[in-house]
Coordinates of C-alpha atoms in Angstrom, one line a residue:
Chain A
X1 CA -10.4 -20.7 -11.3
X2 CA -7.7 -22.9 -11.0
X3 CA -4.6 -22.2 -8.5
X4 CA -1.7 -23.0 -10.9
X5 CA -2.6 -20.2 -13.0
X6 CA -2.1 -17.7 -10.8
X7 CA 0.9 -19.3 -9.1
X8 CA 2.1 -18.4 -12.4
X9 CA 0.3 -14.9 -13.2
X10 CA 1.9 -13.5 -9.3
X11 CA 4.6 -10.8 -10.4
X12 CA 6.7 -9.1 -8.0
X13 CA 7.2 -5.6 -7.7
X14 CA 11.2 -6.0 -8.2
X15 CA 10.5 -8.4 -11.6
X16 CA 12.6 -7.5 -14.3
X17 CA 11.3 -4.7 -16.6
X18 CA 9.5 -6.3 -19.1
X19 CA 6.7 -3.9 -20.1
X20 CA 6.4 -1.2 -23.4
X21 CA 5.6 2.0 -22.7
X22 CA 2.3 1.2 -24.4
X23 CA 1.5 -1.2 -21.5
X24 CA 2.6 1.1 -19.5
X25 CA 0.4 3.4 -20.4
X26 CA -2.3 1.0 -20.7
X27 CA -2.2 -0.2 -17.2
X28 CA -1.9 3.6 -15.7
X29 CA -4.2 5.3 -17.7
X30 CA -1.5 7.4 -18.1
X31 CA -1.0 9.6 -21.8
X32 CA 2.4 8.3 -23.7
X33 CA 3.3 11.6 -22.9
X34 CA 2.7 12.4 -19.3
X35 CA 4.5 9.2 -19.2
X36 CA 7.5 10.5 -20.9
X37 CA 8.1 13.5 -18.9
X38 CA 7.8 11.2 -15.9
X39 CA 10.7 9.3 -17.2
X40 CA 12.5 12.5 -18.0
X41 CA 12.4 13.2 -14.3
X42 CA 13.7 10.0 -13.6
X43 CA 10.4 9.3 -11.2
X44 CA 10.3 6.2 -13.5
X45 CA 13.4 4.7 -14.6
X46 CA 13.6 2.3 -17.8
X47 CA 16.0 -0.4 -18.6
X48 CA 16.9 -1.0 -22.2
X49 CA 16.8 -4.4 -22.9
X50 CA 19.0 -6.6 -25.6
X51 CA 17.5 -4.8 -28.4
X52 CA 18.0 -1.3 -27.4
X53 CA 14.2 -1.2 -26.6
X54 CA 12.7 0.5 -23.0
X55 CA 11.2 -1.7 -20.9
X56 CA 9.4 -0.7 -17.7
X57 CA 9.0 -2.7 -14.2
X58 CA 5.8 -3.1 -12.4
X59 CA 7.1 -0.9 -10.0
X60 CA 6.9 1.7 -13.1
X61 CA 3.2 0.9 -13.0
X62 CA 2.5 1.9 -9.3
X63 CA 4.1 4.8 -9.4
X64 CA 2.4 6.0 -12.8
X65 CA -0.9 4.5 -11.5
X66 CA -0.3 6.7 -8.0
X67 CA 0.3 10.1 -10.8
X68 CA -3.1 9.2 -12.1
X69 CA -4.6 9.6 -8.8
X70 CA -2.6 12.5 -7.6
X71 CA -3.4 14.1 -10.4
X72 CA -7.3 13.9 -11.1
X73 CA -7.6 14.2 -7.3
X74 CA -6.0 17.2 -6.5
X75 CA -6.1 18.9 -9.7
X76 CA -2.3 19.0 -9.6
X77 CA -0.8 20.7 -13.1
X78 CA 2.5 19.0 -14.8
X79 CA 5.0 20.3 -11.8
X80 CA 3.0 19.8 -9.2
X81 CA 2.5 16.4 -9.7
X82 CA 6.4 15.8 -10.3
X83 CA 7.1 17.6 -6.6
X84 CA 4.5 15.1 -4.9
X85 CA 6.1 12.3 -7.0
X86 CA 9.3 13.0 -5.8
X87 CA 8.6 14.0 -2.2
X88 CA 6.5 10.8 -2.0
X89 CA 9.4 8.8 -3.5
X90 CA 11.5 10.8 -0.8
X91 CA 9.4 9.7 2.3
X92 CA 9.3 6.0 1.5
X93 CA 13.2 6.0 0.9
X94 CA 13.3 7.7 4.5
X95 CA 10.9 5.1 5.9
X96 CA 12.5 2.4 4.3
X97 CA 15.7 3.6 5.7
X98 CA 13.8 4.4 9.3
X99 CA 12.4 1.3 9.4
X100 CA 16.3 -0.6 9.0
X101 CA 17.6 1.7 11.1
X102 CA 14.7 0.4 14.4
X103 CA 15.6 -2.8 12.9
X104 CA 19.1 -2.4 14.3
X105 CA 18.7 -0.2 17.5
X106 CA 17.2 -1.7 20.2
X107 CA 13.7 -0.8 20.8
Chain B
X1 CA -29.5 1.1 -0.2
X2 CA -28.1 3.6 2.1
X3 CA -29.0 7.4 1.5
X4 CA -25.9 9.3 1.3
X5 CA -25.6 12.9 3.1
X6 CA -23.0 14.3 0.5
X7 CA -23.2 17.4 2.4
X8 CA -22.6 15.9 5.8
X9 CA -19.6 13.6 4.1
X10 CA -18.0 17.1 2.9
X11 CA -19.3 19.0 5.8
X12 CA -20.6 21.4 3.8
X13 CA -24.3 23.4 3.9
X14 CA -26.9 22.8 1.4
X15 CA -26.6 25.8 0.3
X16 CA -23.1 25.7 0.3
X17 CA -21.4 28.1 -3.1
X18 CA -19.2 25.8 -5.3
X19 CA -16.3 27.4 -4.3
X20 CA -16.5 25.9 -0.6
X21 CA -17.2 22.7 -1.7
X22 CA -13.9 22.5 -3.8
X23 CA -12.2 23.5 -0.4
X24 CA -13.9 21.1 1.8
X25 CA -13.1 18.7 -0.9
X26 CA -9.5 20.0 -1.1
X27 CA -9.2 19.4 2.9
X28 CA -10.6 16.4 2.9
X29 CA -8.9 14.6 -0.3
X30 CA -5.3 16.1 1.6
X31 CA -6.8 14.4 4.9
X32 CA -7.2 10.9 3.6
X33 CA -5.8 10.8 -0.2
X34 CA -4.5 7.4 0.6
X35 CA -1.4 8.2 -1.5
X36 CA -0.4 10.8 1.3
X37 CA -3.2 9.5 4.4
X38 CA -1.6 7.3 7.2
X39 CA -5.0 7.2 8.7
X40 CA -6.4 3.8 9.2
X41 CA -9.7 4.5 7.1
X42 CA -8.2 6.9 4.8
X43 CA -9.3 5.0 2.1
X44 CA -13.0 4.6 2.6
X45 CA -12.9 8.1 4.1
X46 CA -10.7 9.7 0.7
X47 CA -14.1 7.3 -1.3
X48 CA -16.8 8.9 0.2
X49 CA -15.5 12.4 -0.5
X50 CA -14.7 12.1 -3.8
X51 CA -17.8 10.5 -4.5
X52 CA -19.4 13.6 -2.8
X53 CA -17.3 16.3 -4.8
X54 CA -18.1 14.0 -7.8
X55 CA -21.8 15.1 -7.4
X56 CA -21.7 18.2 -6.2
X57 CA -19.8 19.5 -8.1
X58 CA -21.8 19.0 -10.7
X59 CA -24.2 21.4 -11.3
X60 CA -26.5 18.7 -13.2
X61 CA -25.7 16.0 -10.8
X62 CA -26.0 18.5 -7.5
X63 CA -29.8 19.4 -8.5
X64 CA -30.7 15.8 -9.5
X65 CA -29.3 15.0 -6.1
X66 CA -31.0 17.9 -4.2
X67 CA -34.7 16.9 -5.8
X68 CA -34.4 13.5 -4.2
X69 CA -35.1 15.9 -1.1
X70 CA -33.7 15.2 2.8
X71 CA -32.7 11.8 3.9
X72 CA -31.1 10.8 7.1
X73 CA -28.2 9.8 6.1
X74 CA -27.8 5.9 6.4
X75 CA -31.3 5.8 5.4
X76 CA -33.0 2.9 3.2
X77 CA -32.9 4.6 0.0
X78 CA -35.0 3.4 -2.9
X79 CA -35.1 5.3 -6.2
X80 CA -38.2 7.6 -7.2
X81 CA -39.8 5.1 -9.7
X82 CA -39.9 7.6 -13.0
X83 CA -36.1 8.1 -11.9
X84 CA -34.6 5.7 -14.7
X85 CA -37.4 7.6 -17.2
X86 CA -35.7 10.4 -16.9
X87 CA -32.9 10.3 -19.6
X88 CA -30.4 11.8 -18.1
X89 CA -26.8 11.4 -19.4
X90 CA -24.4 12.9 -16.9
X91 CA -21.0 13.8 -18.0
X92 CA -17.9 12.1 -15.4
X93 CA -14.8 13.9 -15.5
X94 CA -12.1 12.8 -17.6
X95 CA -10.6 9.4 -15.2
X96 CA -13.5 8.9 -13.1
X97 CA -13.8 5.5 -12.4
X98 CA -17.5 5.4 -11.3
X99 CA -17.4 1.6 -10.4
X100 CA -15.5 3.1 -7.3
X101 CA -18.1 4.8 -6.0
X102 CA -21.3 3.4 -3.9
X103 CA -24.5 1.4 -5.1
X104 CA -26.1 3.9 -4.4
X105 CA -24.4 6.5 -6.4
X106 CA -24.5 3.8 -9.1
X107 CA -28.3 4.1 -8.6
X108 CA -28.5 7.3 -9.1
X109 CA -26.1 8.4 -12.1
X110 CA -25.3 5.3 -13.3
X111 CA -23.6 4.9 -16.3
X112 CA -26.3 2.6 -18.2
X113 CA -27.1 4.1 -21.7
X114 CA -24.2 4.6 -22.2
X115 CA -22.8 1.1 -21.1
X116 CA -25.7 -0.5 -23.8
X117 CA -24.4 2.1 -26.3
X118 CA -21.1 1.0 -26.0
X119 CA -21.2 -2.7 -25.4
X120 CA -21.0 -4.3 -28.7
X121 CA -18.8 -2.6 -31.5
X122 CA -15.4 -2.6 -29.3
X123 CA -14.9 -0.1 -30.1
X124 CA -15.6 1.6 -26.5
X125 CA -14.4 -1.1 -24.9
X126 CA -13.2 -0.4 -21.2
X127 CA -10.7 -2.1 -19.4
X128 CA -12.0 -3.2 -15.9
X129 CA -10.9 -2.1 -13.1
X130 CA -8.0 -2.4 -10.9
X131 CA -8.2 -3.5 -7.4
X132 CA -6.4 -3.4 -4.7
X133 CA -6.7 -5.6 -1.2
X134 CA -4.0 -5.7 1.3
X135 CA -3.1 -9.1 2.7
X136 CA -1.3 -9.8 6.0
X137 CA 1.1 -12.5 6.3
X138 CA 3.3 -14.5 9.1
X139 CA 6.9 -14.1 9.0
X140 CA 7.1 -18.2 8.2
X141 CA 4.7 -17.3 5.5
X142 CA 6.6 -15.5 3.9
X143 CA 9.7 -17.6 4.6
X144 CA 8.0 -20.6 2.5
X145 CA 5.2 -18.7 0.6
X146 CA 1.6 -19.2 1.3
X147 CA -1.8 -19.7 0.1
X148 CA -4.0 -16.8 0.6
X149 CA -7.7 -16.4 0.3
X150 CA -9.4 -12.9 -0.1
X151 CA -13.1 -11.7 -0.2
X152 CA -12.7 -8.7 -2.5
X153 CA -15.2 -6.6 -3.9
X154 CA -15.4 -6.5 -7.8
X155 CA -17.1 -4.0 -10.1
X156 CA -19.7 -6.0 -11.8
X157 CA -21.8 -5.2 -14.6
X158 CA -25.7 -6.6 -14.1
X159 CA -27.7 -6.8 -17.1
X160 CA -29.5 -3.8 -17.4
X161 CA -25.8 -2.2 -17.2
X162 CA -25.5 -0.8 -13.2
X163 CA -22.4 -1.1 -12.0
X164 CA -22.5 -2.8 -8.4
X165 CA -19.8 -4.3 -6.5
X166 CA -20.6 -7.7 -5.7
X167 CA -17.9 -9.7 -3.1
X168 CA -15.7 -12.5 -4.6
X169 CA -13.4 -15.1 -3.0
X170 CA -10.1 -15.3 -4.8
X171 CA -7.7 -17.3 -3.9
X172 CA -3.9 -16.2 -4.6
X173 CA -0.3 -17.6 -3.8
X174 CA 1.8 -15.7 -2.3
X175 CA 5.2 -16.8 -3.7
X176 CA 8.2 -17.0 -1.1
X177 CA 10.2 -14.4 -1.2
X178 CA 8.0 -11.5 -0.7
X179 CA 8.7 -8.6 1.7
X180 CA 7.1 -6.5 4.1
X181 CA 5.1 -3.9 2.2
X182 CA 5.6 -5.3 -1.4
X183 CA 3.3 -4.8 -3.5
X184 CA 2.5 -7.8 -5.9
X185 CA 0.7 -7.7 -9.3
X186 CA -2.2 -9.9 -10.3
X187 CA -2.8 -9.5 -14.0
X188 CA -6.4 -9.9 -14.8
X189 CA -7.7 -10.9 -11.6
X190 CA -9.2 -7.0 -11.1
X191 CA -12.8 -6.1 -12.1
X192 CA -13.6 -7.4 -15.8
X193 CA -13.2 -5.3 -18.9
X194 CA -16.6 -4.3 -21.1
X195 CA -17.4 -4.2 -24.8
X196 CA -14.2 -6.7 -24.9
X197 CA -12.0 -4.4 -22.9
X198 CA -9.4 -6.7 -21.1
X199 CA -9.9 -7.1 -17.5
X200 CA -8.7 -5.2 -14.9
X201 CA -5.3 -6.4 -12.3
X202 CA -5.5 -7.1 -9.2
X203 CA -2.7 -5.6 -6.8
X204 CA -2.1 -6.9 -3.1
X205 CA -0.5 -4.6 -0.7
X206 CA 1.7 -7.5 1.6
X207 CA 2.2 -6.7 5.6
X208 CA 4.1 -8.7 8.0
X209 CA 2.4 -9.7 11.1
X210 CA 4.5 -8.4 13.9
X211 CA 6.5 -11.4 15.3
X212 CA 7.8 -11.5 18.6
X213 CA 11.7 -11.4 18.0
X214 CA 12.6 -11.0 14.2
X215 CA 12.2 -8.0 12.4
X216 CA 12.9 -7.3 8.8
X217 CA 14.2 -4.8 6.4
X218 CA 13.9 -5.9 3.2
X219 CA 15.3 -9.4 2.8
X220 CA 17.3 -8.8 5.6
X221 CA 16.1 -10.5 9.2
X222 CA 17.2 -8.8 12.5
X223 CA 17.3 -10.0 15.7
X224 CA 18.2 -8.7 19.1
X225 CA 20.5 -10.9 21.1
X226 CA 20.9 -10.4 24.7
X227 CA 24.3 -11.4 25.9
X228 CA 26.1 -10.8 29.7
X229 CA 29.1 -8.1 29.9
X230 CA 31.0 -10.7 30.7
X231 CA 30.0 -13.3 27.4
X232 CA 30.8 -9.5 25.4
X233 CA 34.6 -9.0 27.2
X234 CA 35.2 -13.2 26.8
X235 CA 33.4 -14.4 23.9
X236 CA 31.1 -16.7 23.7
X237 CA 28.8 -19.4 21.6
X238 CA 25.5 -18.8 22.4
X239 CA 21.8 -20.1 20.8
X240 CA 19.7 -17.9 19.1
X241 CA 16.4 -18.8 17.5
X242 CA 17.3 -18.7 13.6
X243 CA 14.4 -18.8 10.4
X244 CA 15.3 -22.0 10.3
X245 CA 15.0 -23.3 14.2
X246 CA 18.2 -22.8 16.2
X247 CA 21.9 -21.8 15.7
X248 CA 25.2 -21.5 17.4
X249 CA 26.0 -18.2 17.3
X250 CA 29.4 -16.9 18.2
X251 CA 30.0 -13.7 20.2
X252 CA 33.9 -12.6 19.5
X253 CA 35.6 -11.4 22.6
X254 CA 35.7 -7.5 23.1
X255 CA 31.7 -7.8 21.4
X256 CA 30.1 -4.7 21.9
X257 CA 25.9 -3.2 22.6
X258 CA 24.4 -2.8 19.2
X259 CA 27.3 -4.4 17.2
X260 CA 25.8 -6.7 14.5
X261 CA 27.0 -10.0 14.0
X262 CA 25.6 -11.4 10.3
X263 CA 24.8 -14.8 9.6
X264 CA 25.0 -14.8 5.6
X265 CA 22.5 -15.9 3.7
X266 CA 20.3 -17.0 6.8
X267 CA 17.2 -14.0 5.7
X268 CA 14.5 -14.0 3.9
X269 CA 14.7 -15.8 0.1
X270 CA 14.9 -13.7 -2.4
X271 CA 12.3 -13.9 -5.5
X272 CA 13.1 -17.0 -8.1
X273 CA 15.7 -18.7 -6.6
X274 CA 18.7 -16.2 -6.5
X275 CA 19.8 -16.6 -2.9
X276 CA 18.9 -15.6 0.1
X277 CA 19.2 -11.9 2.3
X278 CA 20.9 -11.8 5.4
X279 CA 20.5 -12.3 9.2
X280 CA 21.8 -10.0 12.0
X281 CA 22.0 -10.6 15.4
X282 CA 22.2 -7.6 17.4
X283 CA 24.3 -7.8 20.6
X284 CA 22.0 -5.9 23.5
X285 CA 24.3 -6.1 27.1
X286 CA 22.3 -7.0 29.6
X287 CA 22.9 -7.1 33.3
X288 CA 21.5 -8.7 35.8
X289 CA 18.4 -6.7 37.9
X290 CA 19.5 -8.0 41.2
X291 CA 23.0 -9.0 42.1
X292 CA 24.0 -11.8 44.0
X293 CA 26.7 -11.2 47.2
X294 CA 29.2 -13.0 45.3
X295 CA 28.1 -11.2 42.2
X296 CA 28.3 -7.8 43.6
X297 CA 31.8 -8.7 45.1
X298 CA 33.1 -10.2 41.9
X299 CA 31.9 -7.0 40.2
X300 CA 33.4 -5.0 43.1
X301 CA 37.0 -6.7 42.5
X302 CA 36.9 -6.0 39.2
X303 CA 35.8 -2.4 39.2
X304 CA 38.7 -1.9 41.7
X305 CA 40.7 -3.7 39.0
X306 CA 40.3 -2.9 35.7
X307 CA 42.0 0.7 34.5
X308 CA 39.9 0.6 31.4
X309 CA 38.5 3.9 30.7
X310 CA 35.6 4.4 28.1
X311 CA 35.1 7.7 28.2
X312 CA 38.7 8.4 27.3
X313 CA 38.2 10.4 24.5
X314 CA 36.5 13.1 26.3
X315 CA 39.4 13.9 28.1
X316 CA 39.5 15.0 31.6
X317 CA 40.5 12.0 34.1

């Protein structure tokens, strides 16, 4: 396998949105639909791009990938999936903000 | 192989109803779900059970299981020979990804008519899967990007059609610009796709090693800066240790503890070229343990000087 090609293939998280929401839906194993009503909760957030198309990050992807799990795990129905979307989404936006804030106190 | 106790991994009786096996499931999958789990091992705890719930279950699967008859669990484990005679088909429920699940679950229900069935036409053809591995990186590593080389486990297909997971060595750059807890997409580097299915991504979780000074947020690098009461009340330049070696920093006069002085543009570089975050020092006032005669008298003189009051604004005198 040669090392250039990945160098290449390596996307980060924050990449410009670039996927369909066939891809999408591809790489989550997510239904276009459960994917939809995800985006109408705004627990994944599209960008149109020049041609009035939506086009989803990777960081679409782990989220809808994370749903999948939540919800063949735990057998959660259509709402309580969205509440542990968003109370997930909730606790890393505290962390993140936790972690900045010991960044800045001392010790 | 190694004999799996699903009962013991859900801590459940043999002769447990299906009802308490969903609960022990339930409590185990809230445990160490690795989606919600901060424990260490949630993840190869959160395996186990599911791959225990998957059988049990399973009415079909939960008997096949019990006529195997009592193992120690850990214990070499080989197949009755008219095992594969047996046609069995067992159904997986709808997003199972068996390839998750042990060798020797693979052993036992594997997927393998129905892998032969499918292989061919296309037509069933199954994406492989995604993996994930986490990869721990220096700050400097991070600063510059990095070469990193994994042992993963991939889902592999043999020829008769078990799924087993056989270690690979993959080597992957980290690109510079990464931060602490990013998650960074392979495509196609995961397990490989059947029956023409494309393969599967591969999906690294990046941690900073702790490093002894600088911490980060995001892009942003912090570092705590020790300076004397009396560098805060003057000013002062002082050297700090930067990304990039050392730095003049300058402490304005009238500094105070926990004020954050930036350095802009001096963090972590941000992904394809567009800039760089920003560094803080924190000002931390430190005094000296032990005072020196003159010390202590200087510090006298001055407490008997100075008619600053910081406490002020409580009122009072």
């Amino acid at each position: 396998m040669s090392l250039e090609e990945i160098v290449d293939s390596v996307m980060a998280m924050e990449d410009p949105a670039e996927l369909t929401l066939s891809e999408l839906a591809r790489l989550s194993g997510l239904s276009r639909e459960a994917l939809r009503a995800l985006v109408e909760c705004g627990l994944i957030e599209p960008r149109s791009n020049a041609r009035g198309g939506r086009r989803f990050s990777v960081r679409s992807v782990r989220v809808a990938r994370r749903a999948r799990r939540l919800r063949a795990d735990f057998d959660l129905n259509a709402s309580g999936l969205v509440l542990a979307l968003t109370l997930l989404q909730r606790i890393e936006t505290l962390e993140a903000r936790l972690r900045e804030v010991e960044c800045q106190l001392l010790r | 192989m190694q004999y799996k106790d699903y009962y013991g991994i859900l801590g459940v009786a043999r002769d447990a109803k299906p009802d308490d096996i969903k609960k022990a499931y339930r409590l185990l999958a809230r445990k160490f779900h690795p989606d919600v789990s901060k424990e260490p091992d949630a993840e190869e705890r959160f395996k186990e059970a599911k791959e225990a719930y998957e059988v049990l279950k399973d009415p079909e699967k939960r008997s096949a299981y019990d006529q195997l008859g009592a193992w120690r669990p850990g214990q070499e484990f080989r197949p009755p020979p008219d095992w594969e005679q047996q046609a069995r088909d067992f159904r997986f429920g709808y997003g199972t990804d068996a390839a998750d699940f042990s060798d020797f679950f693979s052993a036992l229900f594997g997927v393998r008519g129905r892998r032969n069935r499918a292989a061919p036409g296309g037509e069933f053809a199954i994406r492989g899967q995604d993996v994930e591995a986490a990869v721990r990186i220096a700050l400097a590593d991070a600063l510059r990007g990095t070469q990193a080389s994994l042992k993963i486990m991939l889902p592999e297909i043999d020829a008769r059609g078990t799924i087993t997971r056989a270690p690979r060595e993959v080597k992957v750059r980290i690109p510079k610009g990464v931060t602490d807890g990013e998650r960074l997409r392979v495509p196609g580097k995961g397990g490989r796709g059947m029956g023409g299915g494309p393969d599967g991504d591969l999906y690294l979780h990046i941690t900073f090693e702790r490093h002894p000074w600088f911490r980060t947020s995001g892009h942003d690098v912090y570092l705590e800066v020790p300076i004397t009461s009396w560098e805060a009340a003057l000013g002062a330049e002082v050297e700090i240790p930067t990304l990039e070696g050392r730095a003049k920093l300058k402490i304005p006069a009238g500094s105070r503890a926990g004020q954050k002085l930036r350095l802009s543009g001096k963090g972590l570089p941000l992904p394809a070229g567009r800039g760089h975050g920003d560094f803080y020092a924190v000002l931390q006032i430190a005094t000296p343990p032990k005072l020196s005669e003159r010390e202590r008298e200087l510090f006298q003189e001055l407490a008997g000087t100075s008619r600053f009051n910081p406490r002020g604004h409580f009122g009072g005198s």
